[in-house]
Coordinates of C-alpha atoms and ligand atoms in Angstrom, one line a residue:
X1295 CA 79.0 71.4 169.7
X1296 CA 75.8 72.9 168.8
X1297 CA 75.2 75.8 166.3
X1298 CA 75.5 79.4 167.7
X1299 CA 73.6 82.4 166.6
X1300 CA 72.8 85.7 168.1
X1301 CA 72.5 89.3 167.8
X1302 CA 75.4 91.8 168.7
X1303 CA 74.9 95.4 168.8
X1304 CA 78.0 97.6 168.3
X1305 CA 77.4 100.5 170.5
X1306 CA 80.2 103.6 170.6
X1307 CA 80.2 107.4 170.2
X1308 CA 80.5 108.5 166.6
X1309 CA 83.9 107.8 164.4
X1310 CA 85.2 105.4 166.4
X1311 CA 84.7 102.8 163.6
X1312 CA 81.9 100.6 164.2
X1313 CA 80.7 101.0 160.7
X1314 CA 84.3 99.9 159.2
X1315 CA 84.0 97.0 161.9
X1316 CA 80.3 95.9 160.4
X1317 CA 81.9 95.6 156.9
X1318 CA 85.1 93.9 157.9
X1319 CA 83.5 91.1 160.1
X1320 CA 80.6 90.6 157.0
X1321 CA 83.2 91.1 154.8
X1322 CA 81.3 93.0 152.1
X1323 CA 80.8 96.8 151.9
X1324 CA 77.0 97.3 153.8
X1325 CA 77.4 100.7 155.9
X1326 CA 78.9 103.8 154.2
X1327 CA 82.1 104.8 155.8
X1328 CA 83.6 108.2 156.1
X1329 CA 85.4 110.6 158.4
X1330 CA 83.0 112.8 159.3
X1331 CA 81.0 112.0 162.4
X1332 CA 77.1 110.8 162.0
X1333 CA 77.7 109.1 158.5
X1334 CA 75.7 106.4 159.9
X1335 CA 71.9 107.3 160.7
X1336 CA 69.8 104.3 161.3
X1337 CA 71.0 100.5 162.3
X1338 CA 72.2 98.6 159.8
X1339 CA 72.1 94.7 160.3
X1340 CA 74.8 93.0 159.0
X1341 CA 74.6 88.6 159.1
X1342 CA 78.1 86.7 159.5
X1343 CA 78.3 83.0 158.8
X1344 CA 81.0 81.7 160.6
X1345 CA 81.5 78.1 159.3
X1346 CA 82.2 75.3 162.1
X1347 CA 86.2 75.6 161.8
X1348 CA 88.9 73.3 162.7
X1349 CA 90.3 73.5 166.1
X1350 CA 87.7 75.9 167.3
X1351 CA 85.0 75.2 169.8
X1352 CA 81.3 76.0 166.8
X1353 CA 80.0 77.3 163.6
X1354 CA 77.3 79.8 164.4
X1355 CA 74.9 82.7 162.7
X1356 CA 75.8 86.5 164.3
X1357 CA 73.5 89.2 163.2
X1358 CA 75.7 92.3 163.7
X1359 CA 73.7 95.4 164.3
X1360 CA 75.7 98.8 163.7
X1361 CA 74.5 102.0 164.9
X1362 CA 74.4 106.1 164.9
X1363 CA 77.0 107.0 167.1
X1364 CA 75.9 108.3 170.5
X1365 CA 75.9 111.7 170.8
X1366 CA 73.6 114.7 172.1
X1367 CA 71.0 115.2 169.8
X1368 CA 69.8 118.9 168.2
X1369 CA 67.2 117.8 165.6
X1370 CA 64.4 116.0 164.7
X1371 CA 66.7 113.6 162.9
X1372 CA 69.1 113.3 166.0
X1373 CA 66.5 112.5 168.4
X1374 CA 65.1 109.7 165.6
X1375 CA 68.9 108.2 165.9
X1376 CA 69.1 107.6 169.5
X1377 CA 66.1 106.2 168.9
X1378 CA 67.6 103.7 166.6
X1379 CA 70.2 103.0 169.0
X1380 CA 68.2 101.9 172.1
X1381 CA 66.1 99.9 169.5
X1382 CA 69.1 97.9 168.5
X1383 CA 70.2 97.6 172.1
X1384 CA 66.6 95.7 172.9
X1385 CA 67.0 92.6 173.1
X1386 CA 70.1 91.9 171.9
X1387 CA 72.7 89.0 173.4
X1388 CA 76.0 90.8 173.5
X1389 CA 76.9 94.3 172.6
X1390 CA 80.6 95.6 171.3
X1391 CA 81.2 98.7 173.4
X1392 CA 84.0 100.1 170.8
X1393 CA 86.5 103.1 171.2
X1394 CA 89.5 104.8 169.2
X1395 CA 91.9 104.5 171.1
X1396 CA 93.6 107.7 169.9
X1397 CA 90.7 109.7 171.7
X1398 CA 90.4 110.5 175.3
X1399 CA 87.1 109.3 177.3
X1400 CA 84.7 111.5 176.8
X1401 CA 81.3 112.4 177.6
X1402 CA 80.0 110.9 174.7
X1403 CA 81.4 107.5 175.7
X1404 CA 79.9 107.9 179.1
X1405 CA 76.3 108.5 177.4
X1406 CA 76.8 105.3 175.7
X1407 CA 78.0 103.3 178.3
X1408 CA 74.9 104.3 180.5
X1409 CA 72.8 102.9 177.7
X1410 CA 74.3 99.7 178.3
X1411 CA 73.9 100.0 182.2
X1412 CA 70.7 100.1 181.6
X1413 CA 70.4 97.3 179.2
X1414 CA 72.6 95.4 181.5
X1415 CA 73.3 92.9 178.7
X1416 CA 77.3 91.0 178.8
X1417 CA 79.5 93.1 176.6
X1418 CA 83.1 93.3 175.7
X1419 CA 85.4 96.3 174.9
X1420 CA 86.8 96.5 171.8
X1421 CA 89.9 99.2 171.4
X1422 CA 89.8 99.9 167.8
X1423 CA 92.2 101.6 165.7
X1424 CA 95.3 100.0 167.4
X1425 CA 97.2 100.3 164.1
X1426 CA 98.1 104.0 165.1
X1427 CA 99.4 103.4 168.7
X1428 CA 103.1 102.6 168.9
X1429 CA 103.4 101.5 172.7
X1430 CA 100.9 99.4 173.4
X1431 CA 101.1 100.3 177.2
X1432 CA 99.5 103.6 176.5
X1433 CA 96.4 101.5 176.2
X1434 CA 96.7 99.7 180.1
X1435 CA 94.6 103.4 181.9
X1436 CA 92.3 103.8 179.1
X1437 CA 91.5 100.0 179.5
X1438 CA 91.4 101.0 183.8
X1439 CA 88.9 103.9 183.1
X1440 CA 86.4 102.0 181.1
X1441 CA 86.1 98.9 183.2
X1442 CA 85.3 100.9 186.5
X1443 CA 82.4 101.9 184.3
X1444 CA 81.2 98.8 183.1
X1445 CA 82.0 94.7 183.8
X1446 CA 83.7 93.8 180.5
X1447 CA 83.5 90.3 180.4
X1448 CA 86.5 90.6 177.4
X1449 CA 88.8 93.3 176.6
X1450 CA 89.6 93.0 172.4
X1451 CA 92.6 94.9 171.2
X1452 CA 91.5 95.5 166.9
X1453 CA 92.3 97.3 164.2
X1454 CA 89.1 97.1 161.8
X1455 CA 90.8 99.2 158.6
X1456 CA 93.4 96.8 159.0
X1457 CA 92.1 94.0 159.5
X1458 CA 93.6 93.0 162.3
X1459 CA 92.3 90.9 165.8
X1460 CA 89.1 90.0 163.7
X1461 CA 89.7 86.4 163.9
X1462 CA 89.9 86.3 167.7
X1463 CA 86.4 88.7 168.2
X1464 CA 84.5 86.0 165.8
X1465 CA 85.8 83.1 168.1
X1466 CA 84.5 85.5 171.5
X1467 CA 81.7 86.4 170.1
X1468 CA 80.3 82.9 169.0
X1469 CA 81.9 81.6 172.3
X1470 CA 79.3 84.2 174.3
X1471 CA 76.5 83.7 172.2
X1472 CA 73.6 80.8 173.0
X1473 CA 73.1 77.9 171.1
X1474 CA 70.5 78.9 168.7
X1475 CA 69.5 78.6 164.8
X1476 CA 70.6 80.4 161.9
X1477 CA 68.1 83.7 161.5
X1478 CA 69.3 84.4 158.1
X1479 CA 69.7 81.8 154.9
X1480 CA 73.7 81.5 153.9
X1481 CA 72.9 83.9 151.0
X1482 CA 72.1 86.9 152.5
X1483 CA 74.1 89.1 154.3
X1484 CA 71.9 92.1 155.5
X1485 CA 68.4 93.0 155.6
X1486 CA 68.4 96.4 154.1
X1487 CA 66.4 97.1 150.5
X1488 CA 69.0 97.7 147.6
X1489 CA 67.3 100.7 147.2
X1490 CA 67.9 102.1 150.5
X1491 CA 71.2 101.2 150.3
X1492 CA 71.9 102.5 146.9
X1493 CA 70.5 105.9 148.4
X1494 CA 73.5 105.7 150.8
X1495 CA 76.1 105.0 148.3
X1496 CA 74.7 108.5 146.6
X1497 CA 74.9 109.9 150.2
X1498 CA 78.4 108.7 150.9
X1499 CA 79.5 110.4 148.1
X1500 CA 78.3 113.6 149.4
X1501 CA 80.0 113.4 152.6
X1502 CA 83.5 111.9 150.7
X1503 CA 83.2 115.5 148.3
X1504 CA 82.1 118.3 151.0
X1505 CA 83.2 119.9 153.4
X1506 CA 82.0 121.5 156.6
X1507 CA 78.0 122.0 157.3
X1508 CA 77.3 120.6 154.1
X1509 CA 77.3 116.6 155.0
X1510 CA 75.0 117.3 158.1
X1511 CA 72.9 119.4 155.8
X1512 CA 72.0 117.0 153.4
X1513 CA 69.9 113.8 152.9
X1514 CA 69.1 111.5 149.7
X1515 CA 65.8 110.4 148.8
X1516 CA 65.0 107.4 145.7
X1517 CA 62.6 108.7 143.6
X1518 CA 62.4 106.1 141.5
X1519 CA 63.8 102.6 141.0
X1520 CA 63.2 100.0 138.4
X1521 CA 65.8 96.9 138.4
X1522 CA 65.9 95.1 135.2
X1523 CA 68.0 92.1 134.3
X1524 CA 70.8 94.1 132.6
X1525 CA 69.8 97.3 133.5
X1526 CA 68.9 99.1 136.7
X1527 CA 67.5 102.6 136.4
X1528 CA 67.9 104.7 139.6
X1529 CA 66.4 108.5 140.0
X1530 CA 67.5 110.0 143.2
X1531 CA 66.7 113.5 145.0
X1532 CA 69.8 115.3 147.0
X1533 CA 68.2 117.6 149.4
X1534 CA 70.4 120.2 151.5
X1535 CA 68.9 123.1 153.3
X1536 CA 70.1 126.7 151.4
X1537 CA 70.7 127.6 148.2
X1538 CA 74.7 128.0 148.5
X1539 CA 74.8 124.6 149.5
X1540 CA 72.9 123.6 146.5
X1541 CA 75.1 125.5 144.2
X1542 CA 78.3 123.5 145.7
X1543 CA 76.4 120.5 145.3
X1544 CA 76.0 121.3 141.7
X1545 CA 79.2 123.0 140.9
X1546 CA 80.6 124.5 138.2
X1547 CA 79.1 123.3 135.0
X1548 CA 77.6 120.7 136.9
X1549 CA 80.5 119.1 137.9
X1550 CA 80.3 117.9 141.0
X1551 CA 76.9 116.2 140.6
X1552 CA 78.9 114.8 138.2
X1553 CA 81.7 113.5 140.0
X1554 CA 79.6 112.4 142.9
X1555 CA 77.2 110.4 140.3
X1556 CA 80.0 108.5 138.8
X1557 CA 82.0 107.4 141.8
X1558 CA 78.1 106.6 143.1
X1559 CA 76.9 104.7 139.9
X1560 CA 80.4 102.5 139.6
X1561 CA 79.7 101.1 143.1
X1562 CA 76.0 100.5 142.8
X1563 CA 77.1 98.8 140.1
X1564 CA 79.3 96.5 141.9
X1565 CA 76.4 96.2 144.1
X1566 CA 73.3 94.9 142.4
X1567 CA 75.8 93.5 139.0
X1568 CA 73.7 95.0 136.7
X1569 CA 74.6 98.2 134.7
X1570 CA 73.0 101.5 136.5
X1571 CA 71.4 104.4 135.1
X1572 CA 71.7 107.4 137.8
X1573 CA 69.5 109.6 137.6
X1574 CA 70.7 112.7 140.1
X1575 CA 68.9 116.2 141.3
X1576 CA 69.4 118.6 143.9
X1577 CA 67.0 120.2 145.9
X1578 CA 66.6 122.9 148.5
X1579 CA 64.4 122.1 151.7
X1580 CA 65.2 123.9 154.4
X1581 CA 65.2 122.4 157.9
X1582 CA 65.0 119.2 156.2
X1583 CA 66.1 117.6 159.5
X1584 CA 63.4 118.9 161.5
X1585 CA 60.6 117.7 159.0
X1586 CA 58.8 114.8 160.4
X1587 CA 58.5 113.5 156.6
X1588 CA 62.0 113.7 155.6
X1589 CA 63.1 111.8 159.3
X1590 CA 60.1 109.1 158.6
X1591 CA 62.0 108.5 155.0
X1592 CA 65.1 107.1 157.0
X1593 CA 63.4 104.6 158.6
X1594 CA 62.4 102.0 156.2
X1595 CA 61.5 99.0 158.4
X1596 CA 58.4 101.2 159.3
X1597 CA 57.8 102.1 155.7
X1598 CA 58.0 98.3 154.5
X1599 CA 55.3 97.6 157.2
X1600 CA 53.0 100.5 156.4
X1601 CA 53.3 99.5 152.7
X1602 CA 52.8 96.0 153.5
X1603 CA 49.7 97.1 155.9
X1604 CA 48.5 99.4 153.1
X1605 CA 48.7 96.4 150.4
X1606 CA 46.8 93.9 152.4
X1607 CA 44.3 96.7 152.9
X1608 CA 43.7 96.8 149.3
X1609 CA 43.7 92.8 148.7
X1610 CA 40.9 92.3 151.5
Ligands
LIG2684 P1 81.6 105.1 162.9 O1 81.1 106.5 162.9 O2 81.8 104.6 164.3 O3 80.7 104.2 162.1 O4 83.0 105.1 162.2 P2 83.4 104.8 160.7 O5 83.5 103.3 160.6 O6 82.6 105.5 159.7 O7 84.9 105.3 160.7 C1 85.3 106.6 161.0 C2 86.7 106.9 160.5 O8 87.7 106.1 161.2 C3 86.9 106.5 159.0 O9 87.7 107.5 158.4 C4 87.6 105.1 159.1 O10 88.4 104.9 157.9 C5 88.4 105.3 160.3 N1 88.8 104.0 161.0 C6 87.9 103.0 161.3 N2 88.5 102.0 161.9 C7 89.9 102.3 161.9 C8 91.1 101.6 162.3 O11 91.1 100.5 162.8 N3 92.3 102.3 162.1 C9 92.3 103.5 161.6 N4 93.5 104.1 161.4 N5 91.2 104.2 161.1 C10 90.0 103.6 161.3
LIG2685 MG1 78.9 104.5 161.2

């Protein structure tokens, strides 16, 4: 059988676990994860190598794309999210329509599912989160609803937290996709910068330690970033948008930048495998997330190229 390799978007309104999915099918930690909705804010590709297996039909190369969830958006920063979703949608071979069970059908889930109507691409419906439904029958008019929306060609009962149904998806999912080389070498598992990501692991933090407005309000920007051999030293900017937000950022005595730069440094750390000096600040910018800057500071694919353009510039 000939190698396999595509790319698969995972499309679904927010908290419905398409970031925990990402990591569990890569197997290592590449989108920040938390229970507040719109952790995620751009798409994230994540590369699984499935290895040709005994007993099963092909090895093959998927390229996972997660996304924002789908939602109405209010900002600057919203609008640049949807944005990222239909981006990922392009082009793509197969997308994962996925949905918590435990939640009704929503508008939210329509939005997204007339994304894919448009992109007309072959999908399957994952149910995620079946770990906290007792009787599985409960599932049989959810399944109903969605498929008079959209063709399904497979319905995939999962738990991602758990762990549970993922070997079945992988076998779908290579089965659906075209024969095709590997787009990434064995090694590497995701195309985002280590400093991007090591901006999120500060930013996950954030949401994992507030509460309420503050996790929408804020956003975390690398100011600087030197990796040595032993030693990586990391300065990073938290920017939320008054100055009582600031002052629970900070806490008492500085305590709370405290805590959120330890839990942050131990897992960039574990990241890169090199000792990390974090460097942490707050700052106050308000309407943060209607500032074209701030929005163009998510998106690093487009600063890579404009750096890249702005490099050759100098060389010619
Ligand atoms: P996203 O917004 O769709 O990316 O959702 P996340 O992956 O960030 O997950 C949102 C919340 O749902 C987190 O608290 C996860 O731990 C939780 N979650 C994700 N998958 C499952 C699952 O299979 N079972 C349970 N019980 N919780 C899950
Ligand atoms: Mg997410």
């Amino acid at each position: 059988m000939p190698f396999r390799s595509g790319f698969v978007c995972i499309l679904g309104r927010p908290n419905a676990g398409k970031s925990t999915l990402l990591n569990a099918l890569v197997g290592e930690k590449l989108a920040i994860i938390s229970p507040k909705p719109q952790t995620t804010r751009n798409r994230i590709q994540g590369v699984v190598h499935v290895p040709n297996r005994k007993g099963k039909n092909t090895g093959g190369q998927i390229v996972l794309i997660d996304t924002p969830g789908v939602h109405k958006p209010d900002s600057t920063l919203g609008r640049k999210m949807m944005v990222e979703v239909r981006e990922a949608l392009e082009g793509c071979d197969l997308v994962l329509v996925i949905m918590d069970v435990t939640q009704k059908l929503d508008p939210r889930d329509l939005y997204a599912l007339d994304l894919l109507k448009h992109s007309k691409t072959k999908a399957f419906l994952i149910l995620n989160k079946v770990d906290l439904i007792r009787e599985k029958a409960k599932l049989l008019p959810l399944i109903e609803q969605y498929r008079k929306l959209y063709k399904f060609s497979e319905v995939i009962p999962i738990s991602a937290l758990k762990r549970t149904g993922l070997e079945a998806l992988l076998d779908l999912i290579i089965a659906a996709l075209p024969a095709g080389p590997a787009y990434f070498p064995e090694d590497q598992v995701t195309d985002q910068p280590a400093r991007f990501m090591a901006a999120e692991i500060v930013r996950e933090q954030v949401l994992l330690n507030t509460q309420e407005e503050l996790p929408y309000a804020t956003t975390v920007i690398v100011d600087g970033y030197e990796e040595g051999a032993r030693l990586t030293r990391i300065a990073a900017t938290i920017y939320c948008e008054r100055e009582g937000q600031k002052g629970i950022l900070v806490g008492k005595g500085g305590l709370m930048l405290k805590k959120i730069g330890t839990a942050a440094r131990y897992q960039i750390e574990r990241m890169l495998g090199t000792k990390v000096f974090l460097e942490l600040f707050v700052k106050v910018e308000a309407r943060w997330r209607d500032s074209r800057r701030f929005v163009d500071e998510l998106d690093w694919r487009r600063q890579l190229e404009l750096r890249m353009q702005d490099q050759g510039r100098k060389t010619v």
